Amino acid sequence: MQKILLYYKFTPITDPEAVKLWQKTLTDSLNLRGRILVSTQGLNGTVGGEVEDLKKYIKETKKFAGFKDIVFKWSDGGREDFPRMSVKARRELVGFQNSDDEFDVDENGVIGGGIHIKPREVHEMVEKHGDDVVFFDGRNAHEAKIGKFKNAVVPNTNTSRDFIAELESDKYDDIKNKKVITYCTGGIRCEAISAMMKKRGFTDVYQIDGGIVKYGESYGDDGLWEGSLRVFDNRMTVDFSDHAKTIGECTHCGGPTNNFENCAHMECNDLVLICLQCKQNPNLLFHTDECRYKHEAKLGASVNA
């Protein structure tokens, strides 16, 4: 039986290259696939494989002093959902661009971040404070097109690098004194974002402990979440139940869908939100008309070569 593990830990690492080599050797020995990032800020990973091998991975990884209390989240899937095992050392654990100047970490995580609250506490807060509670999406905007918390604020961001400029705008001045609950897939991005928000005048910031994944385990589609969860492997999307609401709209016909496809123009890294019917038309599998024109021009050049 196979599964996928999601995890992260903000903690100081003095030699990311050494940790990278150790993690690569460990994952290869257990026949795992996935993606792991290491930086001086900590560790972030998603790996798939046989359950017994994943349990061994957890045991060995927790032997490292800074990782002994990592919370590993289990998800459906397996090693075939990843093309290879990639382990990289980077300057930042999350690519906010210069986030190492934005916050510091210690063995307890991000210093000065928001208060961690459990899914149950999220519901208690909403029941008690109502409209004074604001959900703030810590993911990229395209992820929220297919799933988000009800009435959530969704920043206009295409990449993690856009968040700092977005937070420094005046768009969110009206919620700076409200109870703001940040959320993201597994918790890592919103832990960093919560610290950046507090630095910019947000006074009462929280984050869902374990992210959307943990919330989905607790409430599925019978709580405050609606839609599908975008994941960054071959699965593309995950539903928490058999009655998940479809909130995404096809780019072309406007019909309900949660289906993402890679742009047919190979040089474009963007995704197309497209229903299965429109997907049958190859001329619609492009992120923009410009992508289609470039693709057609490249094909024409190849034919005439």
Short mmCIF file of C-alpha atoms in Angstrom, two decimals:
data_model
loop_
_atom_site.label_atom_id
_atom_site.label_comp_id
_atom_site.label_asym_id
_atom_site.label_seq_id
_atom_site.Cartn_x
_atom_site.Cartn_y
_atom_site.Cartn_z
CA MET A 1 0.00 0.00 0.00
CA GLN A 2 1.31 3.43 -0.93
CA LYS A 3 0.74 6.91 0.53
CA ILE A 4 2.10 10.44 0.32
CA LEU A 5 3.65 12.40 3.19
CA LEU A 6 3.50 16.20 3.47
CA TYR A 7 5.57 18.02 6.08
CA TYR A 8 7.61 21.08 6.92
CA LYS A 9 9.64 22.46 9.78
CA PHE A 10 10.98 25.95 10.28
CA THR A 11 14.16 25.51 12.31
CA PRO A 12 17.73 26.81 11.96
CA ILE A 13 19.97 24.60 9.78
CA THR A 14 23.65 25.50 9.71
CA ASP A 15 24.62 23.26 6.78
CA PRO A 16 21.77 22.83 4.26
CA GLU A 17 24.04 21.06 1.76
CA ALA A 18 24.86 18.32 4.27
CA VAL A 19 21.17 17.87 5.11
CA LYS A 20 20.37 17.75 1.39
CA LEU A 21 22.86 14.93 0.81
CA TRP A 22 21.58 13.01 3.84
CA GLN A 23 17.95 13.34 2.72
CA LYS A 24 18.78 12.30 -0.86
CA THR A 25 20.65 9.22 0.33
CA LEU A 26 17.82 8.33 2.73
CA THR A 27 15.00 8.73 0.21
CA ASP A 28 16.88 6.83 -2.50
CA SER A 29 17.52 3.94 -0.10
CA LEU A 30 13.77 3.72 0.58
CA ASN A 31 12.74 4.00 -3.08
CA LEU A 32 10.76 7.19 -2.49
CA ARG A 33 9.87 9.92 -4.95
CA GLY A 34 8.90 13.52 -4.36
CA ARG A 35 10.33 16.95 -3.68
CA ILE A 36 12.31 18.19 -0.69
CA LEU A 37 13.69 21.68 -0.11
CA VAL A 38 16.32 22.49 2.51
CA SER A 39 17.50 25.94 3.57
CA THR A 40 18.96 27.66 6.60
CA GLN A 41 15.30 28.23 7.55
CA GLY A 42 14.36 24.54 7.72
CA LEU A 43 12.93 21.62 5.73
CA ASN A 44 9.89 21.25 3.46
CA GLY A 45 8.91 18.05 1.68
CA THR A 46 6.35 15.92 -0.10
CA VAL A 47 7.31 12.28 -0.68
CA GLY A 48 5.46 9.19 -1.85
CA GLY A 49 6.11 5.48 -1.51
CA GLU A 50 5.20 2.29 0.33
CA VAL A 51 3.73 2.92 3.78
CA GLU A 52 6.42 0.86 5.53
CA ASP A 53 9.16 2.77 3.73
CA LEU A 54 7.54 6.08 4.65
CA LYS A 55 7.41 5.03 8.30
CA LYS A 56 11.15 4.31 8.12
CA TYR A 57 11.69 7.72 6.54
CA ILE A 58 9.82 9.41 9.38
CA LYS A 59 11.82 7.53 12.00
CA GLU A 60 15.18 8.40 10.44
CA THR A 61 14.30 12.03 9.74
CA LYS A 62 13.18 12.60 13.33
CA LYS A 63 16.64 11.55 14.54
CA PHE A 64 17.90 14.97 13.42
CA ALA A 65 17.57 17.21 16.48
CA GLY A 66 15.76 20.02 14.68
CA PHE A 67 13.24 17.66 13.09
CA LYS A 68 12.23 15.57 16.12
CA ASP A 69 8.80 17.19 16.41
CA ILE A 70 7.87 17.46 12.72
CA VAL A 71 4.18 16.76 12.12
CA PHE A 72 3.84 14.46 9.09
CA LYS A 73 0.51 14.57 7.25
CA TRP A 74 -0.64 11.48 5.34
CA SER A 75 -2.45 11.76 2.01
CA ASP A 76 -3.76 9.38 -0.64
CA GLY A 77 -1.38 8.75 -3.55
CA GLY A 78 2.02 7.17 -4.07
CA ARG A 79 5.50 7.40 -5.59
CA GLU A 80 4.12 7.30 -9.15
CA ASP A 81 2.57 10.72 -8.56
CA PHE A 82 6.09 12.15 -8.82
CA PRO A 83 8.51 11.88 -11.77
CA ARG A 84 11.62 11.53 -9.61
CA MET A 85 13.14 12.18 -6.19
CA SER A 86 14.34 15.79 -6.07
CA VAL A 87 16.22 17.19 -3.07
CA LYS A 88 17.51 20.77 -3.34
CA ALA A 89 19.17 23.32 -1.09
CA ARG A 90 17.78 26.83 -1.50
CA ARG A 91 18.23 30.24 0.06
CA GLU A 92 14.57 30.34 1.13
CA LEU A 93 12.23 27.58 2.23
CA VAL A 94 9.35 29.39 0.52
CA GLY A 95 10.21 31.57 -2.47
CA PHE A 96 8.94 34.93 -1.23
CA GLN A 97 12.14 36.62 -2.48
CA ASN A 98 14.31 37.90 0.36
CA SER A 99 12.06 36.39 3.03
CA ASP A 100 15.18 35.66 5.06
CA ASP A 101 15.22 39.43 5.62
CA GLU A 102 11.53 39.34 6.59
CA PHE A 103 11.59 36.96 9.54
CA ASP A 104 13.84 34.78 11.68
CA VAL A 105 13.34 31.22 12.84
CA ASP A 106 14.25 29.28 15.95
CA GLU A 107 13.60 25.71 17.06
CA ASN A 108 9.94 26.61 17.65
CA GLY A 109 9.35 27.90 14.12
CA VAL A 110 8.91 31.39 12.71
CA ILE A 111 9.56 34.07 15.31
CA GLY A 112 6.65 36.49 15.60
CA GLY A 113 4.23 34.50 13.47
CA GLY A 114 0.50 34.12 13.92
CA ILE A 115 -1.17 31.99 16.58
CA HIS A 116 -1.70 28.36 15.54
CA ILE A 117 -5.29 27.18 15.93
CA LYS A 118 -6.83 23.75 15.40
CA PRO A 119 -9.72 23.21 12.95
CA ARG A 120 -12.15 22.98 15.89
CA GLU A 121 -10.92 26.34 17.19
CA VAL A 122 -11.49 27.87 13.75
CA HIS A 123 -15.17 26.99 14.01
CA GLU A 124 -15.38 28.25 17.57
CA MET A 125 -13.86 31.58 16.55
CA VAL A 126 -16.25 32.01 13.62
CA GLU A 127 -19.26 31.12 15.79
CA LYS A 128 -18.20 33.61 18.47
CA HIS A 129 -17.01 36.55 16.36
CA GLY A 130 -18.87 36.15 13.05
CA ASP A 131 -17.99 38.81 10.47
CA ASP A 132 -15.05 40.02 12.55
CA VAL A 133 -13.22 36.87 11.38
CA VAL A 134 -11.58 37.03 7.94
CA PHE A 135 -10.03 34.09 6.09
CA PHE A 136 -6.92 35.13 4.14
CA ASP A 137 -5.67 32.77 1.42
CA GLY A 138 -1.90 32.29 1.60
CA ARG A 139 -1.67 30.46 -1.72
CA ASN A 140 -1.37 31.63 -5.31
CA ALA A 141 -4.58 32.98 -6.83
CA HIS A 142 -5.08 30.12 -9.31
CA GLU A 143 -5.28 27.61 -6.45
CA ALA A 144 -8.25 29.45 -4.96
CA LYS A 145 -10.17 29.21 -8.24
CA ILE A 146 -11.05 25.59 -7.46
CA GLY A 147 -11.15 25.63 -3.66
CA LYS A 148 -11.10 28.07 -0.75
CA PHE A 149 -12.71 28.90 2.57
CA LYS A 150 -16.11 30.54 2.21
CA ASN A 151 -15.89 34.33 1.73
CA ALA A 152 -12.10 34.22 1.94
CA VAL A 153 -9.92 37.13 0.86
CA VAL A 154 -7.85 35.92 -2.11
CA PRO A 155 -4.79 38.10 -2.85
CA ASN A 156 -3.91 38.82 -6.48
CA THR A 157 -0.74 36.71 -6.58
CA ASN A 158 0.67 34.51 -9.32
CA THR A 159 3.71 33.36 -7.33
CA SER A 160 4.87 33.46 -3.72
CA ARG A 161 7.16 36.35 -4.70
CA ASP A 162 4.10 38.58 -5.21
CA PHE A 163 2.98 38.42 -1.58
CA ILE A 164 5.25 41.08 -0.10
CA ALA A 165 4.15 43.75 -2.60
CA GLU A 166 0.54 42.67 -2.13
CA LEU A 167 0.73 43.02 1.65
CA GLU A 168 2.39 46.43 1.35
CA SER A 169 -0.47 47.78 -0.75
CA ASP A 170 -3.44 49.49 0.90
CA LYS A 171 -5.92 46.82 -0.27
CA TYR A 172 -6.25 45.20 3.13
CA ASP A 173 -6.25 48.20 5.48
CA ASP A 174 -9.91 47.53 6.34
CA ILE A 175 -9.13 44.10 7.82
CA LYS A 176 -5.93 44.90 9.71
CA ASN A 177 -7.79 45.14 13.03
CA LYS A 178 -9.96 42.07 12.47
CA LYS A 179 -9.22 38.47 13.41
CA VAL A 180 -7.39 37.24 10.31
CA ILE A 181 -7.02 33.49 9.79
CA THR A 182 -4.37 32.69 7.20
CA TYR A 183 -4.40 29.32 5.49
CA CYS A 184 -2.48 27.38 2.85
CA THR A 185 -2.08 23.77 1.75
CA GLY A 186 -0.03 22.34 4.61
CA GLY A 187 0.80 25.35 6.76
CA ILE A 188 4.25 26.43 5.62
CA ARG A 189 3.41 29.46 3.48
CA CYS A 190 0.86 30.90 5.89
CA GLU A 191 3.27 30.53 8.82
CA ALA A 192 5.67 32.84 7.00
CA ILE A 193 2.91 35.11 5.70
CA SER A 194 1.43 35.54 9.18
CA ALA A 195 4.76 36.98 10.39
CA MET A 196 4.94 39.30 7.38
CA MET A 197 1.36 40.44 8.01
CA LYS A 198 2.05 41.28 11.65
CA LYS A 199 5.13 43.21 10.57
CA ARG A 200 2.84 45.33 8.36
CA GLY A 201 0.23 46.25 10.92
CA PHE A 202 -2.18 43.30 11.03
CA THR A 203 -2.93 43.12 14.74
CA ASP A 204 -4.66 39.77 15.33
CA VAL A 205 -3.33 37.03 13.05
CA TYR A 206 -3.89 33.26 13.23
CA GLN A 207 -3.07 30.28 11.06
CA ILE A 208 -4.78 26.92 10.71
CA ASP A 209 -2.45 24.36 12.24
CA GLY A 210 -1.59 21.82 9.54
CA GLY A 211 -3.23 23.92 6.85
CA ILE A 212 -6.09 22.95 4.57
CA VAL A 213 -4.98 19.31 4.66
CA LYS A 214 -5.57 19.00 8.41
CA TYR A 215 -8.81 20.94 8.21
CA GLY A 216 -10.04 18.62 5.46
CA GLU A 217 -9.22 15.59 7.58
CA SER A 218 -11.39 16.98 10.37
CA TYR A 219 -14.38 18.41 8.49
CA GLY A 220 -14.12 17.25 4.88
CA ASP A 221 -16.70 19.14 2.83
CA ASP A 222 -19.11 19.60 5.72
CA GLY A 223 -17.50 22.70 7.21
CA LEU A 224 -16.24 26.07 6.02
CA TRP A 225 -14.13 24.79 3.12
CA GLU A 226 -15.63 24.53 -0.36
CA GLY A 227 -14.18 22.97 -3.51
CA SER A 228 -11.04 20.99 -4.31
CA LEU A 229 -7.47 21.32 -3.09
CA ARG A 230 -4.76 22.01 -5.65
CA VAL A 231 -1.67 19.83 -5.06
CA PHE A 232 1.69 19.98 -6.81
CA ASP A 233 2.15 16.48 -8.15
CA ASN A 234 0.55 14.30 -10.82
CA ARG A 235 -2.75 14.23 -8.92
CA MET A 236 -3.21 17.98 -9.55
CA THR A 237 -6.30 18.15 -7.29
CA VAL A 238 -7.63 16.38 -4.18
CA ASP A 239 -11.19 16.21 -2.85
CA PHE A 240 -12.00 15.63 0.82
CA SER A 241 -15.21 13.68 0.16
CA ASP A 242 -17.46 12.29 -2.56
CA HIS A 243 -19.67 15.37 -2.32
CA ALA A 244 -17.07 18.09 -2.83
CA LYS A 245 -18.50 21.24 -4.38
CA THR A 246 -17.15 22.26 -7.79
CA ILE A 247 -16.51 26.01 -7.66
CA GLY A 248 -14.07 26.32 -10.56
CA GLU A 249 -15.25 27.68 -13.91
CA CYS A 250 -13.91 26.60 -17.29
CA THR A 251 -11.81 29.35 -18.88
CA HIS A 252 -13.64 28.88 -22.19
CA CYS A 253 -17.28 27.88 -21.62
CA GLY A 254 -17.72 28.89 -17.98
CA GLY A 255 -18.95 25.45 -17.01
CA PRO A 256 -18.13 23.91 -13.61
CA THR A 257 -14.74 22.19 -13.40
CA ASN A 258 -11.76 21.62 -11.14
CA ASN A 259 -9.58 20.29 -13.97
CA PHE A 260 -6.22 21.95 -14.61
CA GLU A 261 -4.12 21.19 -17.69
CA ASN A 262 -0.63 22.36 -18.55
CA CYS A 263 -0.52 24.95 -21.32
CA ALA A 264 0.18 23.25 -24.67
CA HIS A 265 2.88 25.85 -25.36
CA MET A 266 5.88 24.09 -23.85
CA GLU A 267 7.65 27.33 -22.89
CA CYS A 268 4.71 28.42 -20.71
CA ASN A 269 4.58 27.10 -17.13
CA ASP A 270 1.03 28.26 -16.46
CA LEU A 271 -2.06 26.10 -16.05
CA VAL A 272 -5.36 26.22 -17.88
CA LEU A 273 -8.59 25.66 -15.91
CA ILE A 274 -10.62 23.79 -18.51
CA CYS A 275 -13.58 21.39 -18.46
CA LEU A 276 -13.27 17.90 -19.92
CA GLN A 277 -15.46 18.79 -22.90
CA CYS A 278 -13.45 21.85 -23.94
CA LYS A 279 -10.27 19.87 -23.34
CA GLN A 280 -11.13 17.78 -26.41
CA ASN A 281 -10.41 20.82 -28.60
CA PRO A 282 -6.60 21.11 -28.88
CA ASN A 283 -6.90 24.80 -29.79
CA LEU A 284 -8.23 25.53 -26.30
CA LEU A 285 -5.33 24.01 -24.35
CA PHE A 286 -3.46 27.30 -24.07
CA HIS A 287 -3.09 29.71 -21.18
CA THR A 288 -3.52 32.73 -23.47
CA ASP A 289 -4.01 33.48 -27.17
CA GLU A 290 -0.40 34.64 -27.21
CA CYS A 291 0.70 31.16 -26.12
CA ARG A 292 -1.31 29.65 -28.97
CA TYR A 293 0.20 32.04 -31.53
CA LYS A 294 3.73 31.29 -30.33
CA HIS A 295 3.03 27.56 -30.40
CA GLU A 296 1.65 27.72 -33.95
CA ALA A 297 4.58 29.86 -35.09
CA LYS A 298 7.03 27.36 -33.65
CA LEU A 299 5.26 24.48 -35.39
CA GLY A 300 5.33 26.41 -38.66
CA ALA A 301 9.04 27.06 -38.31
CA SER A 302 9.65 23.35 -37.68
CA VAL A 303 7.69 22.35 -40.78
CA ASN A 304 9.55 24.85 -42.97
CA ALA A 305 12.99 23.98 -41.61
#
